[in-house]
mmCIF file of N, CA and C in Angstrom:
data_model
loop_
_atom_site.group_PDB
_atom_site.id
_atom_site.type_symbol
_atom_site.label_atom_id
_atom_site.label_comp_id
_atom_site.label_asym_id
_atom_site.label_seq_id
_atom_site.Cartn_x
_atom_site.Cartn_y
_atom_site.Cartn_z
ATOM 1 N N MET A 1 100.737 133.624 63.363
ATOM 2 C CA MET A 1 100.003 133.591 64.602
ATOM 3 C C MET A 1 99.461 132.175 64.815
ATOM 4 N N GLN A 2 99.609 131.700 66.019
ATOM 5 C CA GLN A 2 99.124 130.366 66.361
ATOM 6 C C GLN A 2 97.877 130.526 67.222
ATOM 7 N N LEU A 3 96.753 130.016 66.727
ATOM 8 C CA LEU A 3 95.496 130.187 67.440
ATOM 9 C C LEU A 3 95.234 129.075 68.448
ATOM 10 N N ALA A 4 95.629 127.886 68.120
ATOM 11 C CA ALA A 4 95.361 126.758 69.017
ATOM 12 C C ALA A 4 96.534 125.802 68.953
ATOM 13 N N ARG A 5 96.713 125.082 70.024
ATOM 14 C CA ARG A 5 97.797 124.110 70.085
ATOM 15 C C ARG A 5 97.192 122.726 70.132
ATOM 16 N N GLY A 6 97.563 121.898 69.198
ATOM 17 C CA GLY A 6 97.059 120.531 69.170
ATOM 18 C C GLY A 6 98.181 119.551 69.413
ATOM 19 N N LEU A 7 97.883 118.288 69.236
ATOM 20 C CA LEU A 7 98.900 117.257 69.383
ATOM 21 C C LEU A 7 99.907 117.373 68.250
ATOM 22 N N SER A 8 101.152 117.260 68.586
ATOM 23 C CA SER A 8 102.189 117.351 67.570
ATOM 24 C C SER A 8 102.369 116.001 66.886
ATOM 25 N N ASP A 9 103.125 116.012 65.815
ATOM 26 C CA ASP A 9 103.434 114.768 65.116
ATOM 27 C C ASP A 9 104.575 114.019 65.782
ATOM 28 N N ASP A 10 105.132 114.592 66.820
ATOM 29 C CA ASP A 10 106.244 113.984 67.539
ATOM 30 C C ASP A 10 105.751 112.754 68.305
ATOM 31 N N PRO A 11 106.327 111.576 68.030
ATOM 32 C CA PRO A 11 105.868 110.377 68.742
ATOM 33 C C PRO A 11 106.189 110.410 70.236
ATOM 34 N N GLY A 12 107.080 111.276 70.650
ATOM 35 C CA GLY A 12 107.394 111.383 72.067
ATOM 36 C C GLY A 12 106.197 111.775 72.907
ATOM 37 N N GLY A 13 105.315 112.576 72.332
ATOM 38 C CA GLY A 13 104.103 112.974 73.049
ATOM 39 C C GLY A 13 103.199 111.795 73.344
ATOM 40 N N TRP A 14 103.114 110.889 72.370
ATOM 41 C CA TRP A 14 102.289 109.693 72.579
ATOM 42 C C TRP A 14 102.893 108.795 73.642
ATOM 43 N N TRP A 15 104.219 108.689 73.679
ATOM 44 C CA TRP A 15 104.865 107.883 74.718
ATOM 45 C C TRP A 15 104.612 108.487 76.089
ATOM 46 N N TRP A 16 104.646 109.814 76.158
ATOM 47 C CA TRP A 16 104.353 110.473 77.428
ATOM 48 C C TRP A 16 102.921 110.191 77.864
ATOM 49 N N ALA A 17 101.991 110.236 76.931
ATOM 50 C CA ALA A 17 100.594 109.968 77.261
ATOM 51 C C ALA A 17 100.425 108.533 77.764
ATOM 52 N N LEU A 18 101.054 107.578 77.097
ATOM 53 C CA LEU A 18 100.984 106.186 77.543
ATOM 54 C C LEU A 18 101.671 105.998 78.895
ATOM 55 N N GLY A 19 102.798 106.682 79.074
ATOM 56 C CA GLY A 19 103.495 106.615 80.354
ATOM 57 C C GLY A 19 102.666 107.202 81.485
ATOM 58 N N ALA A 20 101.956 108.283 81.186
ATOM 59 C CA ALA A 20 101.096 108.899 82.192
ATOM 60 C C ALA A 20 99.961 107.961 82.577
ATOM 61 N N LEU A 21 99.406 107.291 81.602
ATOM 62 C CA LEU A 21 98.341 106.324 81.875
ATOM 63 C C LEU A 21 98.880 105.160 82.711
ATOM 64 N N ALA A 22 100.097 104.711 82.397
ATOM 65 C CA ALA A 22 100.723 103.641 83.182
ATOM 66 C C ALA A 22 100.998 104.112 84.614
ATOM 67 N N LEU A 23 101.432 105.360 84.766
ATOM 68 C CA LEU A 23 101.664 105.919 86.095
ATOM 69 C C LEU A 23 100.375 105.930 86.901
ATOM 70 N N TYR A 24 99.288 106.300 86.264
ATOM 71 C CA TYR A 24 97.986 106.317 86.919
ATOM 72 C C TYR A 24 97.611 104.913 87.399
ATOM 73 N N ALA A 25 97.852 103.917 86.560
ATOM 74 C CA ALA A 25 97.540 102.534 86.933
ATOM 75 C C ALA A 25 98.415 102.065 88.099
ATOM 76 N N VAL A 26 99.686 102.437 88.092
ATOM 77 C CA VAL A 26 100.597 102.034 89.168
ATOM 78 C C VAL A 26 100.188 102.678 90.490
ATOM 79 N N ILE A 27 99.832 103.957 90.447
ATOM 80 C CA ILE A 27 99.395 104.628 91.672
ATOM 81 C C ILE A 27 98.118 103.980 92.199
ATOM 82 N N SER A 28 97.185 103.686 91.307
ATOM 83 C CA SER A 28 95.931 103.038 91.712
ATOM 84 C C SER A 28 96.200 101.676 92.340
ATOM 85 N N PHE A 29 97.084 100.890 91.710
ATOM 86 C CA PHE A 29 97.443 99.580 92.252
ATOM 87 C C PHE A 29 98.083 99.740 93.626
ATOM 88 N N GLY A 30 98.962 100.728 93.768
ATOM 89 C CA GLY A 30 99.625 100.959 95.049
ATOM 90 C C GLY A 30 98.648 101.265 96.169
ATOM 91 N N LEU A 31 97.647 102.074 95.875
ATOM 92 C CA LEU A 31 96.632 102.373 96.886
ATOM 93 C C LEU A 31 95.830 101.135 97.261
ATOM 94 N N GLN A 32 95.456 100.346 96.266
ATOM 95 C CA GLN A 32 94.711 99.119 96.545
ATOM 96 C C GLN A 32 95.576 98.127 97.319
ATOM 97 N N TYR A 33 96.859 98.025 96.972
ATOM 98 C CA TYR A 33 97.777 97.122 97.672
ATOM 99 C C TYR A 33 97.871 97.516 99.146
ATOM 100 N N ARG A 34 98.044 98.820 99.390
ATOM 101 C CA ARG A 34 98.152 99.296 100.770
ATOM 102 C C ARG A 34 96.879 98.978 101.558
ATOM 103 N N THR A 35 95.735 99.181 100.937
ATOM 104 C CA THR A 35 94.469 98.887 101.599
ATOM 105 C C THR A 35 94.361 97.405 101.938
ATOM 106 N N ARG A 36 94.694 96.545 100.992
ATOM 107 C CA ARG A 36 94.600 95.099 101.231
ATOM 108 C C ARG A 36 95.620 94.634 102.260
ATOM 109 N N ALA A 37 96.814 95.211 102.259
ATOM 110 C CA ALA A 37 97.823 94.831 103.250
ATOM 111 C C ALA A 37 97.373 95.236 104.651
ATOM 112 N N ARG A 38 96.764 96.417 104.772
ATOM 113 C CA ARG A 38 96.269 96.866 106.079
ATOM 114 C C ARG A 38 95.119 96.007 106.586
ATOM 115 N N ARG A 39 94.328 95.475 105.667
ATOM 116 C CA ARG A 39 93.204 94.627 106.063
ATOM 117 C C ARG A 39 93.641 93.199 106.348
ATOM 118 N N GLY A 40 94.913 92.885 106.128
ATOM 119 C CA GLY A 40 95.438 91.581 106.484
ATOM 120 C C GLY A 40 95.252 90.495 105.444
ATOM 121 N N ALA A 41 95.218 90.854 104.173
ATOM 122 C CA ALA A 41 95.062 89.848 103.115
ATOM 123 C C ALA A 41 96.312 88.969 103.053
ATOM 124 N N ARG A 42 96.114 87.689 102.766
ATOM 125 C CA ARG A 42 97.258 86.778 102.652
ATOM 126 C C ARG A 42 98.135 87.134 101.476
ATOM 127 N N HIS A 43 97.528 87.490 100.366
ATOM 128 C CA HIS A 43 98.254 87.871 99.152
ATOM 129 C C HIS A 43 97.759 89.247 98.712
ATOM 130 N N PRO A 44 98.309 90.320 99.320
ATOM 131 C CA PRO A 44 97.773 91.656 99.036
ATOM 132 C C PRO A 44 97.949 92.083 97.576
ATOM 133 N N ALA A 45 99.016 91.644 96.913
ATOM 134 C CA ALA A 45 99.218 92.019 95.508
ATOM 135 C C ALA A 45 98.141 91.398 94.627
ATOM 136 N N ARG A 46 97.834 90.134 94.859
ATOM 137 C CA ARG A 46 96.799 89.457 94.076
ATOM 138 C C ARG A 46 95.422 90.078 94.349
ATOM 139 N N ALA A 47 95.160 90.376 95.616
ATOM 140 C CA ALA A 47 93.883 90.996 95.974
ATOM 141 C C ALA A 47 93.765 92.394 95.378
ATOM 142 N N ALA A 48 94.874 93.145 95.360
ATOM 143 C CA ALA A 48 94.846 94.497 94.781
ATOM 144 C C ALA A 48 94.594 94.442 93.284
ATOM 145 N N ALA A 49 95.225 93.503 92.602
ATOM 146 C CA ALA A 49 94.987 93.360 91.159
ATOM 147 C C ALA A 49 93.546 92.960 90.893
ATOM 148 N N HIS A 50 92.999 92.094 91.727
ATOM 149 C CA HIS A 50 91.601 91.687 91.574
ATOM 150 C C HIS A 50 90.673 92.872 91.835
ATOM 151 N N ASP A 51 91.001 93.709 92.819
ATOM 152 C CA ASP A 51 90.173 94.875 93.133
ATOM 153 C C ASP A 51 90.138 95.875 92.000
ATOM 154 N N LEU A 52 91.226 96.021 91.276
ATOM 155 C CA LEU A 52 91.227 96.951 90.150
ATOM 156 C C LEU A 52 90.305 96.458 89.043
ATOM 157 N N LYS A 53 90.202 95.136 88.916
ATOM 158 C CA LYS A 53 89.332 94.572 87.881
ATOM 159 C C LYS A 53 87.886 94.517 88.353
ATOM 160 N N ASP A 54 87.668 94.033 89.559
ATOM 161 C CA ASP A 54 86.315 93.866 90.064
ATOM 162 C C ASP A 54 86.344 93.967 91.580
ATOM 163 N N ARG A 55 85.442 94.673 92.132
ATOM 164 C CA ARG A 55 85.391 94.876 93.576
ATOM 165 C C ARG A 55 84.769 93.675 94.281
ATOM 166 N N GLU A 56 85.310 93.346 95.456
ATOM 167 C CA GLU A 56 84.706 92.297 96.269
ATOM 168 C C GLU A 56 83.513 92.848 97.034
ATOM 169 N N GLU A 57 83.618 94.113 97.483
ATOM 170 C CA GLU A 57 82.529 94.712 98.228
ATOM 171 C C GLU A 57 81.383 94.999 97.270
ATOM 172 N N PRO A 58 80.175 94.667 97.684
ATOM 173 C CA PRO A 58 79.040 94.960 96.806
ATOM 174 C C PRO A 58 78.792 96.465 96.763
ATOM 175 N N GLN A 59 78.699 96.999 95.578
ATOM 176 C CA GLN A 59 78.366 98.403 95.380
ATOM 177 C C GLN A 59 77.090 98.462 94.566
ATOM 178 N N SER A 60 76.302 99.479 94.834
ATOM 179 C CA SER A 60 75.117 99.648 94.012
ATOM 180 C C SER A 60 75.557 100.019 92.600
ATOM 181 N N GLY A 61 74.658 99.860 91.656
ATOM 182 C CA GLY A 61 74.994 100.190 90.275
ATOM 183 C C GLY A 61 75.398 101.643 90.110
ATOM 184 N N ARG A 62 74.726 102.527 90.833
ATOM 185 C CA ARG A 62 75.056 103.958 90.750
ATOM 186 C C ARG A 62 76.440 104.240 91.328
ATOM 187 N N GLN A 63 76.765 103.639 92.476
ATOM 188 C CA GLN A 63 78.085 103.844 93.080
ATOM 189 C C GLN A 63 79.190 103.282 92.189
ATOM 190 N N ARG A 64 78.952 102.134 91.621
ATOM 191 C CA ARG A 64 79.951 101.525 90.736
ATOM 192 C C ARG A 64 80.163 102.391 89.499
ATOM 193 N N PHE A 65 79.069 102.885 88.907
ATOM 194 C CA PHE A 65 79.179 103.747 87.739
ATOM 195 C C PHE A 65 79.944 105.029 88.070
ATOM 196 N N THR A 66 79.609 105.641 89.214
ATOM 197 C CA THR A 66 80.289 106.875 89.621
ATOM 198 C C THR A 66 81.765 106.621 89.873
ATOM 199 N N SER A 67 82.094 105.511 90.506
ATOM 200 C CA SER A 67 83.487 105.166 90.767
ATOM 201 C C SER A 67 84.263 104.997 89.468
ATOM 202 N N ARG A 68 83.682 104.272 88.531
ATOM 203 C CA ARG A 68 84.351 104.060 87.241
ATOM 204 C C ARG A 68 84.443 105.355 86.440
ATOM 205 N N LEU A 69 83.449 106.224 86.570
ATOM 206 C CA LEU A 69 83.477 107.506 85.880
ATOM 207 C C LEU A 69 84.596 108.392 86.433
ATOM 208 N N ILE A 70 84.768 108.402 87.746
ATOM 209 C CA ILE A 70 85.860 109.162 88.362
ATOM 210 C C ILE A 70 87.201 108.594 87.911
ATOM 211 N N MET A 71 87.327 107.268 87.891
ATOM 212 C CA MET A 71 88.577 106.642 87.465
ATOM 213 C C MET A 71 88.890 106.976 86.009
ATOM 214 N N ALA A 72 87.907 106.842 85.129
ATOM 215 C CA ALA A 72 88.136 107.123 83.711
ATOM 216 C C ALA A 72 88.404 108.611 83.473
ATOM 217 N N GLY A 73 87.699 109.468 84.201
ATOM 218 C CA GLY A 73 87.944 110.908 84.074
ATOM 219 C C GLY A 73 89.340 111.292 84.524
ATOM 220 N N GLY A 74 89.797 110.685 85.607
ATOM 221 C CA GLY A 74 91.161 110.950 86.074
ATOM 222 C C GLY A 74 92.199 110.484 85.081
ATOM 223 N N ALA A 75 91.986 109.302 84.514
ATOM 224 C CA ALA A 75 92.925 108.796 83.504
ATOM 225 C C ALA A 75 92.924 109.687 82.270
ATOM 226 N N ALA A 76 91.749 110.136 81.852
ATOM 227 C CA ALA A 76 91.671 111.026 80.691
ATOM 228 C C ALA A 76 92.367 112.358 80.978
ATOM 229 N N ALA A 77 92.203 112.873 82.181
ATOM 230 C CA ALA A 77 92.858 114.129 82.552
ATOM 231 C C ALA A 77 94.382 113.977 82.540
ATOM 232 N N VAL A 78 94.874 112.834 83.005
ATOM 233 C CA VAL A 78 96.318 112.594 82.993
ATOM 234 C C VAL A 78 96.840 112.521 81.568
ATOM 235 N N VAL A 79 96.136 111.810 80.706
ATOM 236 C CA VAL A 79 96.567 111.699 79.312
ATOM 237 C C VAL A 79 96.532 113.063 78.630
ATOM 238 N N LEU A 80 95.502 113.842 78.873
ATOM 239 C CA LEU A 80 95.424 115.178 78.276
ATOM 240 C C LEU A 80 96.522 116.092 78.805
ATOM 241 N N ALA A 81 96.812 115.991 80.084
ATOM 242 C CA ALA A 81 97.889 116.796 80.652
ATOM 243 C C ALA A 81 99.228 116.434 80.014
ATOM 244 N N ALA A 82 99.436 115.161 79.760
ATOM 245 C CA ALA A 82 100.684 114.729 79.116
ATOM 246 C C ALA A 82 100.727 115.139 77.652
ATOM 247 N N ALA A 83 99.586 115.123 77.003
ATOM 248 C CA ALA A 83 99.557 115.429 75.572
ATOM 249 C C ALA A 83 99.713 116.916 75.284
ATOM 250 N N PHE A 84 99.215 117.763 76.150
ATOM 251 C CA PHE A 84 99.195 119.194 75.848
ATOM 252 C C PHE A 84 100.232 120.029 76.591
ATOM 253 N N THR A 85 101.174 119.393 77.269
ATOM 254 C CA THR A 85 102.260 120.120 77.918
ATOM 255 C C THR A 85 103.590 119.563 77.444
ATOM 256 N N THR A 86 104.662 120.294 77.701
ATOM 257 C CA THR A 86 105.995 119.860 77.282
ATOM 258 C C THR A 86 107.005 120.137 78.387
ATOM 259 N N GLY A 87 108.139 119.484 78.273
ATOM 260 C CA GLY A 87 109.273 119.736 79.152
ATOM 261 C C GLY A 87 108.995 119.423 80.608
ATOM 262 N N ALA A 88 109.603 120.259 81.471
ATOM 263 C CA ALA A 88 109.479 120.060 82.917
ATOM 264 C C ALA A 88 108.049 120.300 83.388
ATOM 265 N N VAL A 89 107.340 121.172 82.687
ATOM 266 C CA VAL A 89 105.941 121.425 83.042
ATOM 267 C C VAL A 89 105.126 120.153 82.881
ATOM 268 N N ARG A 90 105.448 119.345 81.869
ATOM 269 C CA ARG A 90 104.729 118.085 81.638
ATOM 270 C C ARG A 90 104.899 117.146 82.823
ATOM 271 N N VAL A 91 106.120 117.004 83.284
ATOM 272 C CA VAL A 91 106.391 116.077 84.389
ATOM 273 C C VAL A 91 105.632 116.502 85.641
ATOM 274 N N VAL A 92 105.691 117.770 85.969
ATOM 275 C CA VAL A 92 105.016 118.269 87.166
ATOM 276 C C VAL A 92 103.501 118.158 87.014
ATOM 277 N N THR A 93 103.000 118.572 85.861
ATOM 278 C CA THR A 93 101.550 118.555 85.634
ATOM 279 C C THR A 93 100.998 117.136 85.680
ATOM 280 N N VAL A 94 101.668 116.209 85.008
ATOM 281 C CA VAL A 94 101.206 114.820 84.993
ATOM 282 C C VAL A 94 101.214 114.240 86.405
ATOM 283 N N GLY A 95 102.249 114.514 87.155
ATOM 284 C CA GLY A 95 102.321 114.009 88.526
ATOM 285 C C GLY A 95 101.208 114.554 89.396
ATOM 286 N N ILE A 96 100.973 115.850 89.316
ATOM 287 C CA ILE A 96 99.931 116.473 90.136
ATOM 288 C C ILE A 96 98.543 115.970 89.737
ATOM 289 N N VAL A 97 98.274 115.931 88.433
ATOM 290 C CA VAL A 97 96.957 115.487 87.963
ATOM 291 C C VAL A 97 96.730 114.022 88.321
ATOM 292 N N ALA A 98 97.755 113.187 88.209
ATOM 293 C CA ALA A 98 97.614 111.771 88.562
ATOM 294 C C ALA A 98 97.310 111.601 90.051
ATOM 295 N N VAL A 99 98.033 112.304 90.881
ATOM 296 C CA VAL A 99 97.803 112.198 92.326
ATOM 297 C C VAL A 99 96.407 112.709 92.684
ATOM 298 N N LEU A 100 95.988 113.821 92.096
ATOM 299 C CA LEU A 100 94.652 114.350 92.374
ATOM 300 C C LEU A 100 93.549 113.400 91.893
ATOM 301 N N GLY A 101 93.726 112.822 90.712
ATOM 302 C CA GLY A 101 92.726 111.900 90.183
ATOM 303 C C GLY A 101 92.585 110.652 91.028
ATOM 304 N N VAL A 102 93.694 110.060 91.398
ATOM 305 C CA VAL A 102 93.655 108.848 92.220
ATOM 306 C C VAL A 102 93.127 109.159 93.616
ATOM 307 N N THR A 103 93.485 110.323 94.143
ATOM 308 C CA THR A 103 92.987 110.713 95.459
ATOM 309 C C THR A 103 91.468 110.889 95.436
ATOM 310 N N ALA A 104 90.953 111.534 94.395
ATOM 311 C CA ALA A 104 89.498 111.706 94.274
ATOM 312 C C ALA A 104 88.804 110.351 94.168
ATOM 313 N N TRP A 105 89.379 109.459 93.380
ATOM 314 C CA TRP A 105 88.798 108.126 93.216
ATOM 315 C C TRP A 105 88.806 107.359 94.540
ATOM 316 N N ALA A 106 89.951 107.370 95.232
ATOM 317 C CA ALA A 106 90.059 106.654 96.502
ATOM 318 C C ALA A 106 89.133 107.265 97.558
ATOM 319 N N TYR A 107 89.021 108.589 97.564
ATOM 320 C CA TYR A 107 88.145 109.248 98.529
ATOM 321 C C TYR A 107 86.693 108.866 98.287
ATOM 322 N N TYR A 108 86.257 108.873 97.032
ATOM 323 C CA TYR A 108 84.874 108.497 96.733
ATOM 324 C C TYR A 108 84.612 107.042 97.149
ATOM 325 N N ASP A 109 85.516 106.139 96.784
ATOM 326 C CA ASP A 109 85.320 104.735 97.147
ATOM 327 C C ASP A 109 85.309 104.544 98.655
ATOM 328 N N HIS A 110 86.155 105.279 99.362
ATOM 329 C CA HIS A 110 86.186 105.186 100.831
ATOM 330 C C HIS A 110 84.864 105.668 101.414
ATOM 331 N N ARG A 111 84.354 106.792 100.908
ATOM 332 C CA ARG A 111 83.086 107.332 101.407
ATOM 333 C C ARG A 111 81.924 106.397 101.067
ATOM 334 N N ALA A 112 81.941 105.829 99.851
ATOM 335 C CA ALA A 112 80.875 104.907 99.460
ATOM 336 C C ALA A 112 80.926 103.644 100.307
ATOM 337 N N GLU A 113 82.127 103.152 100.596
ATOM 338 C CA GLU A 113 82.275 101.948 101.421
ATOM 339 C C GLU A 113 81.832 102.214 102.848
ATOM 340 N N ALA A 114 82.197 103.368 103.390
ATOM 341 C CA ALA A 114 81.799 103.714 104.759
ATOM 342 C C ALA A 114 80.282 103.859 104.842
ATOM 343 N N GLY A 115 79.670 104.439 103.817
ATOM 344 C CA GLY A 115 78.222 104.589 103.811
ATOM 345 C C GLY A 115 77.520 103.238 103.717
ATOM 346 N N ALA A 116 78.070 102.339 102.929
ATOM 347 C CA ALA A 116 77.480 101.002 102.789
ATOM 348 C C ALA A 116 77.597 100.206 104.085
ATOM 349 N N SER A 117 78.713 100.354 104.811
ATOM 350 C CA SER A 117 78.887 99.611 106.056
ATOM 351 C C SER A 117 77.975 100.166 107.158
ATOM 352 N N ARG A 118 77.659 101.456 107.105
ATOM 353 C CA ARG A 118 76.729 102.033 108.097
ATOM 354 C C ARG A 118 75.304 101.552 107.863
ATOM 355 N N GLU A 119 74.952 101.287 106.600
ATOM 356 C CA GLU A 119 73.604 100.846 106.272
ATOM 357 C C GLU A 119 73.347 99.401 106.690
ATOM 358 N N GLN A 120 74.393 98.599 106.825
ATOM 359 C CA GLN A 120 74.240 97.182 107.165
ATOM 360 C C GLN A 120 74.074 96.967 108.644
#
């Protein structure tokens, strides 16, 4: 009888987890790139990479912490989804969790930015 399922000794699971984390980063970069291109940046790729590291818009400490917490939670959820599933279910689960995590992060940042612009 198997009571719990943990990480296997198969190195393929670790590659999937790293790949899922990379997918999350690529999706995040893509959203930032699209935002910078729409705003008319001269070099949207450079601006998007800079935004992932540090925001140009001033955020309060609480908003910045919440944004980073959502981002880290989404990345952790993607890695866990990749680590604890197998086969075709893994691919679907990782894709769905990554899209949901990035969407939640982008939605929070959009709402925080809109709220900050209304206050000014």
